[in-house]
């Protein structure tokens, strides 16, 4: 009887452990989304006192100093050589490419309009994951993802009038590089801690970000204000380091496609922060879009890939 009981109990314990891991991973990914939802408003604040190149370079340097200090203090060994190309993709996508392109866009675009990027990002990340990692989500997953992305895209495009501009080109470019960085970072987070992934990616970019920061600060005017300093600190610490740490840990736990769908809520959170922090007008259609997005998130989280 004991043998039968143990044989029966072991699978149940394994299932419970998997559920706990999935729940923790979902929570971590959600915390990452909340951190990212503040990025555009914080960037808008940062642009009040810094030029676009200065803001991006300085935020990367500050985040790299924090990450490098943690890696050094904990005596984390260098990654294997086979991981460096992937870390370079992460650095090019989420450390340099996405911050720079979205910051350039936010010089002429509102944060509400820029939210179209993160509205499309879950679908783009899932596509990159399917191509790079070989994941095969179910039809239900893809249907819900497409509906959710379409709802967010329709909402943001309708609010902006649907006109394409130079800012839109920056945003679409940011969408592609960030999806690649998320996908590669999620893959690496399966073989090393998530904070190691973003930490080494930040350090890897230092030879480029330090001279760019020095040059940009010398060329672009700087007017320090409370908003600009808070915005800089948030994008450097909250978005560039802490947010990516929990985000990559979450992706490693629940999978890249499902984690990416949590980002469907990010544009709506950004709109809320934009109203509270920037005084932007909240469109009437926001609650309806929020409801549609939440339904899509629930479906994608239940769908089996």
CSV table of C-alpha atoms in Angstrom, one decimal:
chain,number,residue,atom,x,y,z
A,1,UNK,CA,0.0,0.0,0.0
A,2,UNK,CA,2.8,2.4,0.8
A,3,UNK,CA,4.5,1.8,-2.6
A,4,UNK,CA,1.2,2.5,-4.4
A,5,UNK,CA,0.6,5.6,-2.3
A,6,UNK,CA,4.1,6.9,-3.0
A,7,UNK,CA,3.7,6.2,-6.7
A,8,UNK,CA,0.4,8.0,-6.7
A,9,UNK,CA,1.6,11.0,-4.6
A,10,UNK,CA,4.8,11.7,-6.6
A,11,UNK,CA,3.0,12.8,-9.8
A,12,UNK,CA,0.7,15.0,-7.7
A,13,UNK,CA,3.7,16.7,-6.1
A,14,UNK,CA,5.3,17.2,-9.5
A,15,UNK,CA,2.2,18.8,-10.9
A,16,UNK,CA,1.9,21.1,-7.8
A,17,UNK,CA,5.5,22.1,-8.2
A,18,UNK,CA,4.9,22.9,-11.9
A,19,UNK,CA,1.9,25.0,-11.0
A,20,UNK,CA,3.8,26.9,-8.4
A,21,UNK,CA,6.6,27.5,-10.8
A,22,UNK,CA,4.2,28.6,-13.5
A,23,UNK,CA,2.4,31.0,-11.1
A,24,UNK,CA,5.7,32.5,-9.9
A,25,UNK,CA,6.8,32.9,-13.5
A,26,UNK,CA,3.6,34.6,-14.5
A,27,UNK,CA,3.9,37.0,-11.5
A,28,UNK,CA,7.5,37.8,-12.5
A,29,UNK,CA,6.6,38.5,-16.1
A,30,UNK,CA,3.7,40.6,-15.0
A,31,UNK,CA,6.0,42.7,-12.8
A,32,UNK,CA,8.2,43.2,-15.8
A,33,UNK,CA,5.2,44.4,-17.8
A,34,UNK,CA,4.3,46.9,-15.1
A,35,UNK,CA,7.9,48.2,-15.0
A,36,UNK,CA,7.9,48.5,-18.8
A,37,UNK,CA,4.5,50.3,-18.9
A,38,UNK,CA,6.2,53.2,-17.1
A,39,UNK,CA,9.0,53.5,-19.6
A,40,UNK,CA,7.4,55.8,-22.1
A,41,UNK,CA,6.1,58.3,-19.4
A,42,UNK,CA,9.5,58.2,-17.7
A,43,UNK,CA,11.2,58.8,-21.0
A,44,UNK,CA,9.0,61.8,-21.7
A,45,UNK,CA,10.1,63.1,-18.3
A,46,UNK,CA,13.7,62.4,-19.1
A,47,UNK,CA,13.5,64.3,-22.4
A,48,UNK,CA,12.5,67.5,-20.4
A,49,UNK,CA,16.1,67.7,-19.3
A,50,UNK,CA,18.2,65.5,-21.6
A,51,UNK,CA,18.6,65.1,-25.4
A,52,UNK,CA,17.6,61.8,-26.8
A,53,UNK,CA,21.1,60.4,-27.3
A,54,UNK,CA,22.2,61.6,-23.9
A,55,UNK,CA,19.2,60.0,-22.2
A,56,UNK,CA,19.6,56.6,-23.9
A,57,UNK,CA,23.4,56.5,-23.4
A,58,UNK,CA,23.4,57.6,-19.8
A,59,UNK,CA,20.6,55.3,-18.8
A,60,UNK,CA,22.5,52.3,-20.3
A,61,UNK,CA,25.7,53.3,-18.5
A,62,UNK,CA,24.0,53.7,-15.2
A,63,UNK,CA,22.2,50.3,-15.6
A,64,UNK,CA,25.5,48.7,-16.6
A,65,UNK,CA,27.3,50.1,-13.5
A,66,UNK,CA,24.6,48.6,-11.3
A,67,UNK,CA,24.5,45.3,-13.1
A,68,UNK,CA,28.3,45.1,-13.3
A,69,UNK,CA,28.6,45.8,-9.6
A,70,UNK,CA,26.2,43.0,-8.8
A,71,UNK,CA,28.0,40.6,-11.1
A,72,UNK,CA,31.4,41.6,-9.5
A,73,UNK,CA,30.2,41.5,-5.9
A,74,UNK,CA,28.7,38.0,-6.4
A,75,UNK,CA,31.7,36.8,-8.4
A,76,UNK,CA,29.6,35.6,-11.3
A,77,UNK,CA,31.9,33.9,-13.8
A,78,UNK,CA,32.0,35.0,-17.5
A,79,UNK,CA,29.4,33.3,-19.7
A,80,UNK,CA,30.5,30.6,-22.1
A,81,UNK,CA,31.7,31.7,-25.5
A,82,UNK,CA,28.7,30.2,-27.1
A,83,UNK,CA,26.4,32.6,-25.2
A,84,UNK,CA,28.1,35.8,-26.2
A,85,UNK,CA,26.4,36.1,-29.7
A,86,UNK,CA,23.0,35.8,-28.0
A,87,UNK,CA,24.0,38.4,-25.4
A,88,UNK,CA,25.0,40.7,-28.3
A,89,UNK,CA,21.5,40.3,-29.8
A,90,UNK,CA,20.0,41.2,-26.4
A,91,UNK,CA,22.3,44.2,-26.1
A,92,UNK,CA,21.5,45.4,-29.6
A,93,UNK,CA,17.8,44.9,-29.1
A,94,UNK,CA,16.8,45.8,-25.6
A,95,UNK,CA,19.8,47.8,-24.3
A,96,UNK,CA,20.5,50.0,-27.4
A,97,UNK,CA,18.0,49.6,-30.2
A,98,UNK,CA,14.6,49.8,-28.5
A,99,UNK,CA,15.5,52.6,-26.1
A,100,UNK,CA,17.1,54.7,-28.8
A,101,UNK,CA,14.4,54.3,-31.4
A,102,UNK,CA,11.5,54.9,-29.0
A,103,UNK,CA,13.2,57.9,-27.4
A,104,UNK,CA,13.7,59.4,-30.9
A,105,UNK,CA,10.0,58.7,-31.6
A,106,UNK,CA,8.8,60.3,-28.4
A,107,UNK,CA,10.3,63.6,-29.4
A,108,UNK,CA,7.4,64.1,-31.8
A,109,UNK,CA,4.9,61.4,-30.7
A,110,UNK,CA,2.7,61.2,-27.6
A,111,UNK,CA,3.1,58.2,-25.3
A,112,UNK,CA,-0.4,57.1,-26.2
A,113,UNK,CA,0.6,56.8,-29.9
A,114,UNK,CA,3.9,55.2,-29.0
A,115,UNK,CA,2.0,52.5,-27.2
A,116,UNK,CA,1.3,50.9,-30.6
A,117,UNK,CA,4.8,49.4,-30.3
A,118,UNK,CA,4.1,47.4,-27.2
A,119,UNK,CA,0.7,46.6,-28.5
A,120,UNK,CA,2.2,44.7,-31.4
A,121,UNK,CA,5.3,43.4,-29.5
A,122,UNK,CA,3.6,40.3,-28.0
A,123,UNK,CA,2.7,39.0,-31.5
A,124,UNK,CA,6.1,39.9,-32.9
A,125,UNK,CA,7.9,38.2,-30.1
A,126,UNK,CA,5.8,35.1,-30.5
A,127,UNK,CA,6.6,35.0,-34.2
A,128,UNK,CA,10.4,35.5,-33.4
A,129,UNK,CA,10.1,32.7,-30.8
A,130,UNK,CA,8.5,30.3,-33.3
A,131,UNK,CA,11.3,31.0,-35.8
A,132,UNK,CA,14.2,31.1,-33.4
A,133,UNK,CA,13.3,28.6,-30.6
A,134,UNK,CA,11.0,26.3,-32.6
A,135,UNK,CA,7.9,26.8,-30.4
A,136,UNK,CA,4.6,25.8,-31.9
A,137,UNK,CA,1.7,27.4,-30.1
A,138,UNK,CA,-1.8,26.1,-30.7
A,139,UNK,CA,-4.4,27.7,-33.0
A,140,UNK,CA,-6.4,28.9,-30.0
A,141,UNK,CA,-3.2,30.7,-28.8
A,142,UNK,CA,-2.6,32.4,-32.2
A,143,UNK,CA,-6.2,33.4,-32.6
A,144,UNK,CA,-6.4,35.0,-29.2
A,145,UNK,CA,-3.0,36.7,-29.8
A,146,UNK,CA,-4.1,38.1,-33.1
A,147,UNK,CA,-7.4,39.4,-31.7
A,148,UNK,CA,-5.6,41.0,-28.8
A,149,UNK,CA,-3.0,42.6,-31.0
A,150,UNK,CA,-5.6,43.8,-33.4
A,151,UNK,CA,-7.7,45.3,-30.6
A,152,UNK,CA,-4.7,47.3,-29.2
A,153,UNK,CA,-3.5,48.3,-32.7
A,154,UNK,CA,-7.0,49.5,-33.7
A,155,UNK,CA,-7.3,51.5,-30.5
A,156,UNK,CA,-4.0,53.2,-30.8
A,157,UNK,CA,-4.2,53.9,-34.5
A,158,UNK,CA,-7.7,55.3,-34.2
A,159,UNK,CA,-6.6,57.6,-31.5
A,160,UNK,CA,-3.7,58.9,-33.5
A,161,UNK,CA,-5.7,59.4,-36.7
A,162,UNK,CA,-3.9,56.5,-38.5
A,163,UNK,CA,-1.3,58.7,-40.1
A,164,UNK,CA,2.3,57.3,-40.5
A,165,UNK,CA,5.2,59.6,-39.7
A,166,UNK,CA,8.9,59.4,-39.0
A,167,UNK,CA,8.1,58.6,-35.4
A,168,UNK,CA,6.1,55.6,-36.7
A,169,UNK,CA,9.1,54.3,-38.6
A,170,UNK,CA,11.2,54.6,-35.4
A,171,UNK,CA,8.5,52.7,-33.5
A,172,UNK,CA,8.2,49.8,-36.1
A,173,UNK,CA,12.0,49.5,-36.1
A,174,UNK,CA,12.0,49.4,-32.3
A,175,UNK,CA,9.3,46.7,-32.4
A,176,UNK,CA,11.5,44.4,-34.5
A,177,UNK,CA,14.8,44.8,-32.6
A,178,UNK,CA,13.0,44.4,-29.2
A,179,UNK,CA,11.2,41.2,-30.3
A,180,UNK,CA,14.6,39.7,-31.3
A,181,UNK,CA,16.2,40.8,-28.0
A,182,UNK,CA,13.3,39.4,-25.9
A,183,UNK,CA,13.4,36.1,-27.8
A,184,UNK,CA,17.1,35.7,-27.4
A,185,UNK,CA,17.0,36.8,-23.8
A,186,UNK,CA,14.3,34.3,-23.0
A,187,UNK,CA,16.3,31.5,-24.6
A,188,UNK,CA,19.4,32.4,-22.6
A,189,UNK,CA,17.4,32.7,-19.4
A,190,UNK,CA,16.8,28.9,-19.6
A,191,UNK,CA,20.5,28.2,-19.2
A,192,UNK,CA,21.5,31.1,-16.9
A,193,UNK,CA,19.7,33.3,-14.4
A,194,UNK,CA,17.7,36.1,-16.0
A,195,UNK,CA,19.6,38.9,-14.3
A,196,UNK,CA,22.8,37.4,-15.6
A,197,UNK,CA,21.4,37.8,-19.1
A,198,UNK,CA,20.6,41.5,-19.0
A,199,UNK,CA,23.6,42.1,-16.7
A,200,UNK,CA,26.1,40.8,-19.1
A,201,UNK,CA,24.3,42.4,-22.1
A,202,UNK,CA,24.6,45.8,-20.4
A,203,UNK,CA,28.3,45.3,-19.6
A,204,UNK,CA,28.9,44.1,-23.1
A,205,UNK,CA,27.5,47.5,-24.4
A,206,UNK,CA,29.7,49.6,-22.2
A,207,UNK,CA,32.6,50.1,-24.7
A,208,UNK,CA,29.9,51.8,-26.9
A,209,UNK,CA,27.6,53.5,-24.4
A,210,UNK,CA,30.4,55.3,-22.4
A,211,UNK,CA,31.9,57.2,-25.3
A,212,UNK,CA,28.5,57.9,-26.8
A,213,UNK,CA,27.3,59.3,-23.4
A,214,UNK,CA,30.4,61.5,-23.1
A,215,UNK,CA,29.9,62.8,-26.7
A,216,UNK,CA,26.2,63.3,-26.4
A,217,UNK,CA,26.4,65.1,-23.0
A,218,UNK,CA,28.9,67.5,-24.6
A,219,UNK,CA,26.7,68.2,-27.7
A,220,UNK,CA,23.2,68.2,-26.3
A,221,UNK,CA,22.0,70.7,-23.7
A,222,UNK,CA,21.2,69.4,-20.2
A,223,UNK,CA,18.6,71.0,-17.9
A,224,UNK,CA,18.3,69.1,-14.7
A,225,UNK,CA,14.8,69.1,-13.2
A,226,UNK,CA,13.0,66.8,-10.8
A,227,UNK,CA,11.1,65.2,-13.6
A,228,UNK,CA,14.2,64.6,-15.8
A,229,UNK,CA,16.2,63.1,-13.0
A,230,UNK,CA,13.4,60.8,-11.9
A,231,UNK,CA,12.7,59.8,-15.5
A,232,UNK,CA,16.4,59.0,-16.1
A,233,UNK,CA,16.6,56.9,-12.9
A,234,UNK,CA,13.5,55.0,-13.7
A,235,UNK,CA,14.4,54.0,-17.2
A,236,UNK,CA,17.9,53.1,-16.1
A,237,UNK,CA,17.1,51.1,-12.9
A,238,UNK,CA,13.4,50.2,-13.3
A,239,UNK,CA,13.1,49.6,-17.0
A,240,UNK,CA,16.6,48.7,-18.1
A,241,UNK,CA,17.7,46.5,-15.3
A,242,UNK,CA,15.1,45.4,-12.6
A,243,UNK,CA,12.2,45.1,-15.1
A,244,UNK,CA,14.3,43.0,-17.5
A,245,UNK,CA,15.5,40.8,-14.7
A,246,UNK,CA,12.0,39.7,-13.6
A,247,UNK,CA,10.8,39.7,-17.2
A,248,UNK,CA,13.5,37.2,-18.4
A,249,UNK,CA,12.9,35.0,-15.3
A,250,UNK,CA,9.2,35.0,-16.1
A,251,UNK,CA,9.8,34.0,-19.7
A,252,UNK,CA,12.1,31.2,-18.7
A,253,UNK,CA,9.4,29.8,-16.4
A,254,UNK,CA,6.3,30.0,-18.5
A,255,UNK,CA,7.7,30.2,-22.0
A,256,UNK,CA,8.3,33.1,-24.4
A,257,UNK,CA,4.9,33.1,-26.3
A,258,UNK,CA,2.8,33.1,-23.1
A,259,UNK,CA,4.9,35.6,-21.3
A,260,UNK,CA,4.8,37.9,-24.3
A,261,UNK,CA,1.0,37.9,-24.3
A,262,UNK,CA,1.0,39.6,-20.9
A,263,UNK,CA,2.4,42.6,-22.7
A,264,UNK,CA,-1.0,43.1,-24.3
A,265,UNK,CA,-2.0,44.9,-21.1
A,266,UNK,CA,1.1,47.2,-21.3
A,267,UNK,CA,-0.3,49.9,-23.7
A,268,UNK,CA,-3.3,50.3,-21.5
A,269,UNK,CA,-1.2,50.6,-18.4
A,270,UNK,CA,0.9,53.2,-20.2
A,271,UNK,CA,-2.2,55.2,-21.0
A,272,UNK,CA,-3.1,55.2,-17.3
A,273,UNK,CA,0.4,56.4,-16.3
A,274,UNK,CA,0.2,59.0,-19.1
A,275,UNK,CA,-2.9,60.5,-17.6
A,276,UNK,CA,-1.6,60.4,-14.0
A,277,UNK,CA,1.9,61.5,-14.7
A,278,UNK,CA,1.8,63.5,-17.9
A,279,UNK,CA,-1.8,64.8,-17.9
A,280,UNK,CA,-2.7,63.3,-21.3
A,281,UNK,CA,-6.3,62.7,-22.1
A,282,UNK,CA,-7.6,59.2,-21.6
A,283,UNK,CA,-9.8,58.1,-24.5
A,284,UNK,CA,-13.3,56.8,-23.9
A,285,UNK,CA,-12.6,53.6,-25.7
A,286,UNK,CA,-9.9,52.6,-23.2
A,287,UNK,CA,-12.1,50.5,-20.9
A,288,UNK,CA,-13.6,48.6,-23.8
A,289,UNK,CA,-10.1,47.8,-25.2
A,290,UNK,CA,-8.9,46.9,-21.7
A,291,UNK,CA,-11.7,44.3,-21.4
A,292,UNK,CA,-10.9,42.8,-24.8
A,293,UNK,CA,-7.2,42.6,-23.9
A,294,UNK,CA,-7.8,40.9,-20.5
A,295,UNK,CA,-10.0,38.3,-22.2
A,296,UNK,CA,-7.2,37.6,-24.8
A,297,UNK,CA,-4.6,37.3,-22.0
A,298,UNK,CA,-6.8,34.8,-20.1
A,299,UNK,CA,-7.2,32.7,-23.3
A,300,UNK,CA,-3.5,32.7,-24.2
A,301,UNK,CA,-2.5,31.8,-20.7
A,302,UNK,CA,-4.8,28.7,-20.8
A,303,UNK,CA,-4.0,27.7,-24.4
A,304,UNK,CA,-1.4,24.9,-24.7
A,305,UNK,CA,1.4,25.5,-27.1
